[in-house]
Coordinates of N, CA and C in Angstrom, one line a residue:
M147 N 82.0 182.5 219.0 CA 80.7 182.1 219.3 C 81.1 181.2 217.5
D148 N 80.4 180.4 218.0 CA 80.6 178.7 217.1 C 78.7 178.4 216.5
I149 N 78.3 179.3 215.4 CA 76.8 178.9 215.3 C 76.3 177.7 215.7
E150 N 77.3 176.9 215.0 CA 76.8 175.5 215.0 C 76.5 175.2 216.5
H151 N 77.0 175.3 217.6 CA 76.6 175.0 218.5 C 76.0 175.9 219.6
D152 N 75.8 177.2 219.1 CA 75.4 178.0 219.8 C 73.9 178.9 219.7
V153 N 73.4 178.5 218.1 CA 72.3 179.1 217.7 C 71.9 178.1 217.6
L154 N 70.3 178.2 218.6 CA 69.2 177.1 218.3 C 68.5 177.2 216.7
Q155 N 68.2 175.9 216.5 CA 67.1 175.8 215.2 C 66.7 177.1 215.1
L156 N 66.3 177.7 214.2 CA 65.6 178.6 213.5 C 64.2 178.3 212.8
G157 N 63.0 178.3 213.1 CA 62.0 178.5 212.3 C 61.7 176.9 212.3
E158 N 61.0 176.4 211.1 CA 60.5 175.4 210.4 C 61.3 174.8 209.3
K159 N 61.5 173.8 209.6 CA 62.8 173.4 207.5 C 62.0 173.7 206.7
V160 N 61.9 174.2 205.8 CA 61.4 174.9 204.5 C 62.6 173.9 203.2
S161 N 61.1 173.6 202.2 CA 61.7 172.1 201.7 C 62.1 173.5 200.1
T162 N 62.9 173.5 199.1 CA 63.2 173.7 198.3 C 63.7 173.0 197.0
K163 N 63.5 172.6 195.7 CA 63.7 171.9 195.3 C 64.2 170.8 195.6
G164 N 63.8 169.7 196.3 CA 64.0 168.7 196.9 C 64.5 168.7 197.8
K165 N 65.0 169.6 198.6 CA 65.9 169.9 199.7 C 65.6 170.4 200.6
R166 N 65.9 170.2 202.0 CA 64.9 170.9 203.4 C 66.2 171.5 204.1
I167 N 65.9 172.8 203.7 CA 66.7 173.9 204.5 C 66.2 174.2 205.9
S168 N 66.9 174.3 207.2 CA 66.8 174.7 208.3 C 67.1 176.4 208.6
G169 N 66.6 176.8 209.4 CA 67.0 178.4 209.6 C 68.9 178.4 209.8
L170 N 69.2 177.2 210.7 CA 70.5 176.8 210.6 C 71.3 176.8 209.9
T171 N 70.8 176.5 209.0 CA 72.2 176.0 207.0 C 71.5 177.8 206.4
N172 N 70.7 178.7 206.7 CA 70.1 179.7 206.0 C 71.6 180.3 206.7
L173 N 71.9 180.0 208.1 CA 72.5 181.2 208.7 C 74.4 180.9 208.2
R174 N 74.3 179.2 207.8 CA 75.2 178.3 207.7 C 75.9 179.5 206.1
I175 N 74.8 179.4 205.2 CA 74.7 179.7 203.8 C 75.3 181.2 203.8
Q176 N 75.0 181.9 204.6 CA 74.8 183.8 205.1 C 76.6 183.8 205.4
R177 N 76.9 183.2 206.4 CA 78.2 182.9 206.8 C 79.3 182.6 205.8
E178 N 79.3 181.8 205.2 CA 80.0 180.9 204.1 C 80.0 182.7 202.9
M179 N 79.1 183.2 202.7 CA 79.0 184.4 201.7 C 80.0 185.3 202.2
I180 N 79.5 185.6 203.4 CA 80.1 186.9 204.0 C 82.1 186.5 203.9
M181 N 82.1 185.4 204.1 CA 83.8 184.7 204.2 C 84.5 184.7 202.6
T182 N 84.0 184.9 201.6 CA 84.0 184.6 200.6 C 85.0 186.5 200.1
P183 N 86.6 186.1 199.3 CA 86.9 187.2 199.1 C 86.3 188.2 198.3
E184 N 85.0 187.8 197.3 CA 84.5 188.8 196.3 C 83.4 189.4 197.1
Y185 N 82.5 189.1 198.5 CA 81.8 189.9 199.2 C 82.9 190.6 200.3
Q186 N 84.3 190.5 200.7 CA 85.2 191.2 201.2 C 85.8 192.4 200.8
D187 N 85.6 192.0 198.9 CA 86.0 193.2 197.9 C 85.0 194.2 197.9
K188 N 83.8 193.5 197.5 CA 82.4 194.2 197.6 C 82.3 195.5 198.9
A189 N 82.6 194.8 199.7 CA 81.9 195.4 201.2 C 83.2 196.7 201.3
M190 N 84.6 196.3 200.9 CA 85.8 197.8 200.6 C 85.0 198.5 199.8
E191 N 84.6 198.1 199.2 CA 84.2 198.9 197.7 C 83.3 200.0 198.3
E192 N 82.5 199.4 198.8 CA 81.4 200.1 199.0 C 81.7 201.0 200.3
I193 N 82.8 200.6 201.2 CA 83.1 201.7 201.9 C 84.0 202.6 201.5
N194 N 84.7 202.4 200.6 CA 85.8 203.7 199.9 C 84.6 204.8 199.3
T195 N 83.9 204.0 198.4 CA 83.1 204.8 197.1 C 81.7 205.7 198.0
F196 N 81.1 204.6 198.9 CA 80.4 205.4 199.7 C 79.6 205.6 201.0
G197 N 80.6 204.8 201.2 CA 80.9 205.1 203.5 C 80.3 204.4 203.9
N198 N 79.5 203.2 203.3 CA 78.1 202.6 203.6 C 79.4 201.4 204.4
V199 N 78.5 201.3 205.7 CA 79.4 200.1 206.1 C 77.7 199.0 206.6
W200 N 76.8 199.4 206.3 CA 75.7 198.3 206.3 C 75.4 197.6 204.9
D201 N 75.5 196.4 205.4 CA 74.6 195.3 204.0 C 73.7 195.2 204.1
H202 N 72.3 195.8 203.8 CA 70.7 195.1 204.1 C 70.4 193.9 202.8
P203 N 70.1 192.9 202.4 CA 70.3 192.2 202.5 C 68.5 192.2 201.3
A204 N 67.8 193.0 202.5 CA 66.8 193.6 201.8 C 66.3 194.2 200.1
D205 N 68.0 194.7 200.0 CA 68.4 195.4 198.6 C 68.6 194.0 197.7
V206 N 68.7 192.9 198.0 CA 68.8 191.6 197.2 C 67.4 191.4 196.8
M207 N 66.3 191.8 197.5 CA 64.9 191.4 196.5 C 64.5 192.3 195.7
K208 N 65.3 193.6 195.7 CA 64.8 194.1 194.6 C 65.7 193.6 193.4
D209 N 66.5 192.5 193.2 CA 67.1 191.5 192.3 C 65.4 190.7 191.5
M210 N 65.1 191.4 190.5 CA 64.2 190.4 189.6 C 64.7 189.1 188.8
S211 N 66.1 189.0 189.3 CA 66.9 187.8 188.6 C 66.5 186.6 189.9
L212 N 66.0 186.8 191.1 CA 65.9 185.7 191.8 C 64.7 184.9 191.8
S213 N 65.0 183.6 191.6 CA 64.2 182.9 191.6 C 63.2 183.0 192.7
I214 N 61.3 182.3 192.8 CA 60.7 182.6 193.7 C 60.9 181.2 194.3
E215 N 61.9 180.7 194.5 CA 62.3 179.5 195.3 C 63.4 179.9 195.9
N216 N 64.1 180.7 195.5 CA 65.0 181.1 196.4 C 64.7 182.5 197.2
C217 N 63.7 183.1 197.2 CA 63.2 184.5 197.2 C 63.1 184.1 199.1
W218 N 62.5 183.6 199.3 CA 62.8 183.0 201.3 C 64.0 183.2 201.7
L219 N 65.2 182.5 201.1 CA 66.5 182.8 201.3 C 67.2 184.3 201.5
A220 N 66.5 185.1 201.0 CA 67.0 186.1 200.8 C 66.3 187.4 202.3
F221 N 65.0 186.7 202.1 CA 64.5 187.2 203.0 C 64.5 187.2 204.3
F222 N 65.1 185.8 204.9 CA 65.4 185.5 206.3 C 66.9 186.1 206.6
K223 N 67.4 186.9 205.7 CA 68.7 187.2 206.4 C 69.0 188.8 206.9
H224 N 70.3 188.0 207.7 CA 70.4 189.1 208.7 C 70.8 190.5 207.9
R225 N 71.2 192.1 208.6 CA 71.6 192.8 207.8 C 73.4 192.5 208.2
I226 N 74.3 193.3 207.5 CA 75.4 193.1 207.7 C 76.5 194.3 208.5
F227 N 77.3 194.1 209.4 CA 77.8 195.1 209.5 C 79.1 195.0 209.1
N228 N 79.9 195.7 208.4 CA 81.4 195.5 207.6 C 81.7 196.5 208.6
W229 N 83.1 196.3 209.5 CA 83.8 196.5 210.3 C 85.1 196.9 209.5
M230 N 85.2 197.8 208.8 CA 86.8 198.0 208.5 C 86.7 199.3 208.7
P231 N 87.4 199.9 209.5 CA 87.7 201.3 209.5 C 89.0 202.2 209.0
E232 N 90.2 200.9 208.9 CA 91.0 201.3 208.1 C 90.8 202.4 206.7
Y233 N 89.5 201.7 205.7 CA 89.0 202.2 205.1 C 88.2 203.4 205.1
I234 N 87.5 203.4 206.2 CA 86.6 204.4 206.3 C 87.4 205.8 207.0
I235 N 88.7 205.4 207.8 CA 89.5 206.7 208.5 C 90.7 207.2 207.0
G236 N 90.9 205.8 206.3 CA 92.0 206.6 205.5 C 93.2 207.5 206.2
N237 N 93.4 208.1 205.2 CA 94.8 209.1 205.3 C 96.3 207.4 205.9
N238 N 96.1 206.8 205.1 CA 96.9 205.4 205.7 C 97.2 205.4 206.9
W239 N 95.8 205.5 207.5 CA 96.2 205.5 209.2 C 96.1 203.5 209.4
K240 N 96.8 203.3 210.7 CA 97.0 201.8 210.9 C 97.3 202.1 212.4
P241 N 96.6 200.6 213.2 CA 96.6 200.5 214.1 C 97.8 200.4 215.3
K242 N 98.1 201.0 216.1 CA 99.6 200.8 216.7 C 99.5 199.7 217.7
C243 N 100.8 198.6 217.7 CA 101.0 198.2 218.8 C 100.5 199.1 220.5
P244 N 99.8 197.9 221.1 CA 99.6 198.8 222.8 C 101.2 198.7 223.5
C245 N 101.3 197.5 223.4 CA 102.8 197.2 224.0 C 104.1 198.7 223.9
C246 N 104.8 198.2 222.3 CA 105.6 199.1 221.7 C 105.2 200.2 221.2
R247 N 104.2 200.3 220.2 CA 103.8 201.9 220.1 C 104.0 201.8 218.6
K248 N 104.7 200.4 218.4 CA 105.0 200.1 216.6 C 103.5 200.0 215.9
S249 N 103.4 200.8 214.9 CA 102.7 200.1 213.8 C 102.1 198.9 213.6
L250 N 100.9 198.3 213.4 CA 101.0 197.1 213.2 C 100.9 196.8 212.0
A251 N 100.7 195.4 211.5 CA 101.1 195.0 210.1 C 99.8 194.2 209.5
K252 N 99.4 194.4 208.5 CA 98.0 193.4 208.3 C 98.6 191.7 208.2
N253 N 97.4 190.8 209.3 CA 97.7 189.7 209.1 C 96.8 188.4 208.7
G254 N 96.0 189.0 207.4 CA 95.6 188.3 207.2 C 93.8 188.5 207.0
Q255 N 92.9 188.1 206.9 CA 91.3 188.2 206.4 C 90.7 187.0 207.4
T256 N 91.0 186.5 208.6 CA 90.9 185.3 209.0 C 89.6 184.9 209.8
N257 N 89.2 186.5 210.4 CA 88.2 186.3 211.5 C 87.2 186.0 210.6
P258 N 86.1 185.2 211.1 CA 85.3 184.7 210.7 C 84.2 185.9 210.9
P259 N 83.3 186.0 210.4 CA 81.7 186.8 210.6 C 81.2 186.5 211.5
R260 N 80.7 187.7 212.9 CA 80.2 186.4 214.3 C 78.3 187.4 214.5
L261 N 77.9 186.4 214.7 CA 76.1 186.5 214.8 C 76.1 187.3 215.3
V262 N 75.2 188.2 216.0 CA 75.5 189.4 217.2 C 73.6 189.4 217.1
F263 N 73.3 189.2 218.5 CA 71.9 188.9 219.0 C 71.8 190.4 219.3
D264 N 71.1 191.2 218.8 CA 70.6 193.1 219.8 C 69.1 192.9 220.1
Q265 N 68.8 193.8 221.5 CA 68.1 194.0 221.8 C 66.9 193.9 221.0
H266 N 66.8 194.5 220.0 CA 65.4 194.8 218.7 C 66.2 193.8 217.4
N267 N 66.9 193.9 217.0 CA 67.4 193.2 215.5 C 69.1 192.1 216.0
N268 N 68.8 191.2 214.9 CA 70.2 190.7 214.9 C 70.9 191.0 213.7
Y269 N 72.3 191.0 213.4 CA 73.1 191.2 212.4 C 74.4 190.5 212.2
W270 N 75.3 190.2 211.2 CA 76.5 189.9 211.0 C 77.2 190.9 211.4
L271 N 78.4 190.4 212.3 CA 79.4 191.9 212.3 C 80.6 191.4 211.2
N272 N 81.1 191.8 210.8 CA 81.8 191.1 209.4 C 83.3 192.1 209.9
A273 N 84.0 191.6 210.1 CA 85.3 192.1 211.0 C 86.5 191.4 210.5
P274 N 86.9 191.1 209.5 CA 87.8 190.2 209.1 C 89.1 190.1 209.1
Q275 N 89.5 191.3 209.7 CA 91.3 192.3 209.2 C 91.7 191.6 210.7
R276 N 93.0 190.8 211.0 CA 93.9 190.4 211.3 C 94.9 191.7 211.6
Y277 N 95.6 191.9 212.6 CA 96.7 192.9 212.3 C 97.5 192.1 213.7
I278 N 98.8 192.7 213.3 CA 100.5 191.3 213.9 C 101.2 192.7 214.3
C279 N 101.6 192.4 215.6 CA 103.3 193.2 215.8 C 104.2 192.4 215.9
I280 N 105.0 192.7 214.6 CA 105.8 191.9 214.2 C 106.9 192.2 214.9
T281 N 107.1 193.6 215.7 CA 108.2 194.0 216.9 C 108.2 192.6 218.0
C282 N 107.1 192.8 218.3 CA 106.6 192.0 219.3 C 106.8 190.8 219.6
D283 N 106.3 190.1 218.3 CA 106.3 188.4 217.9 C 107.6 188.2 217.9
K284 N 108.8 189.4 217.1 CA 110.2 189.1 217.1 C 110.6 188.8 218.8
E285 N 110.0 189.3 219.6 CA 111.0 189.6 220.8 C 110.1 188.0 221.5
N286 N 108.8 187.9 221.2 CA 108.8 186.5 221.9 C 109.5 185.3 221.5
K287 N 110.1 185.5 220.0 CA 110.1 184.1 219.7 C 111.9 184.3 219.8
K288 N 112.5 185.4 220.3 CA 113.8 185.4 221.0 C 113.8 185.4 222.5
N289 N 112.7 185.6 222.8 CA 113.0 185.0 224.2 C 111.5 184.1 224.9
P290 N 111.5 182.7 224.7 CA 110.3 182.4 224.6 C 110.4 181.5 226.3
N291 N 111.1 181.9 227.2 CA 110.7 181.6 228.1 C 109.7 183.1 229.2
A292 N 110.3 183.9 228.6 CA 110.3 185.6 229.3 C 108.5 185.0 228.9
E293 N 108.1 186.2 230.2 CA 106.0 186.3 229.8 C 105.9 186.8 228.6
Q294 N 105.4 186.1 227.6 CA 105.3 186.7 226.3 C 104.2 187.5 225.8
K295 N 104.3 188.4 224.9 CA 103.6 189.5 224.8 C 102.1 189.0 224.3
K296 N 101.2 190.2 223.8 CA 100.1 189.8 222.8 C 100.9 190.7 221.6
V297 N 100.4 189.6 220.4 CA 101.5 189.8 219.0 C 100.0 190.4 217.7
S298 N 98.9 189.8 218.2 CA 97.6 189.6 217.4 C 96.6 190.1 217.3
Y299 N 95.9 190.9 216.7 CA 95.0 192.4 217.2 C 93.9 191.7 216.4
A300 N 92.6 191.7 216.3 CA 91.3 191.6 215.7 C 90.8 193.3 215.2
F301 N 90.4 193.8 214.8 CA 89.8 195.4 215.1 C 88.6 195.1 215.6
T302 N 87.8 194.3 216.7 CA 87.1 194.6 217.8 C 87.8 194.2 219.0
S303 N 88.7 194.2 218.9 CA 89.5 194.3 219.9 C 89.6 195.7 220.8
S304 N 89.3 195.7 222.3 CA 89.6 196.6 223.0 C 90.3 198.2 222.8
E305 N 91.4 197.1 223.3 CA 92.8 198.3 222.3 C 92.7 198.6 220.9
I306 N 92.4 198.1 220.4 CA 91.9 199.0 218.5 C 90.8 199.9 218.9
L307 N 89.9 199.2 219.2 CA 88.7 200.0 219.5 C 89.3 201.7 220.2
R308 N 90.0 201.1 221.1 CA 89.9 202.7 221.9 C 91.2 203.2 220.7
Q309 N 91.7 203.0 220.1 CA 92.6 203.9 219.6 C 91.9 204.9 218.2
I310 N 90.7 203.9 217.7 CA 90.0 204.9 216.8 C 88.9 205.6 217.2
E311 N 88.7 205.2 218.5 CA 88.2 206.4 219.1 C 89.0 207.5 219.5
I312 N 90.0 207.3 219.6 CA 91.2 208.5 220.3 C 91.3 209.6 218.5
A313 N 91.7 208.7 217.4 CA 92.1 209.4 216.1 C 90.7 209.9 215.2
E314 N 89.5 208.8 215.4 CA 88.2 209.4 214.4 C 87.1 209.3 215.6
P315 N 86.8 209.9 216.5 CA 85.5 209.5 216.9 C 84.3 209.5 216.8
E316 N 84.4 210.0 215.2 CA 83.1 209.7 214.4 C 82.8 208.8 213.7
V317 N 83.8 207.8 213.8 CA 83.9 206.6 212.8 C 82.9 205.8 214.4
M318 N 83.8 205.2 215.5 CA 83.1 205.0 216.0 C 82.1 204.9 216.8
D319 N 81.3 206.3 216.2 CA 79.7 206.0 216.3 C 78.8 205.3 215.6
L320 N 79.9 205.2 214.2 CA 79.3 203.8 213.8 C 78.9 203.0 214.4
F321 N 79.8 202.6 215.2 CA 79.9 200.9 215.2 C 78.9 200.5 216.0
P322 N 78.1 199.4 216.0 CA 76.8 199.2 217.1 C 77.3 198.8 218.0

């Protein structure tokens, strides 16, 4: 989903320090913040320390250092669901390749957060981690004319979600 094209411009434009900022710009600002390494590290720490997968922007409002001009930005932010099951499950759990059943290797944190429109509220789904099957990737490169196997997986793919449900059903209960 590309928010620049899929999300209608939200609300009226609001002026702050001479700049006019729309609801769509506010979404872009929050999306960029979620993608920063600092936020990803904070999210992993929250999961490891407290088991907390939801980040509520209302908590930002408690920060008294916010200026009155910027409070509206925090007020209109969506909640963030940080889906990082490898940190929730622990025990060095790794997803397996659906084709060859070997453990998948980390392949960067390149998935951008997705804005999810729910019946009752909207939220960001932050599932940045991608995994790759090195064995299937080598096989694909060795036989370029053969039918290519899927080698890259996100934590939101149905194959990985099924494995999580089998390994730790309680963890899947956290997934919205």
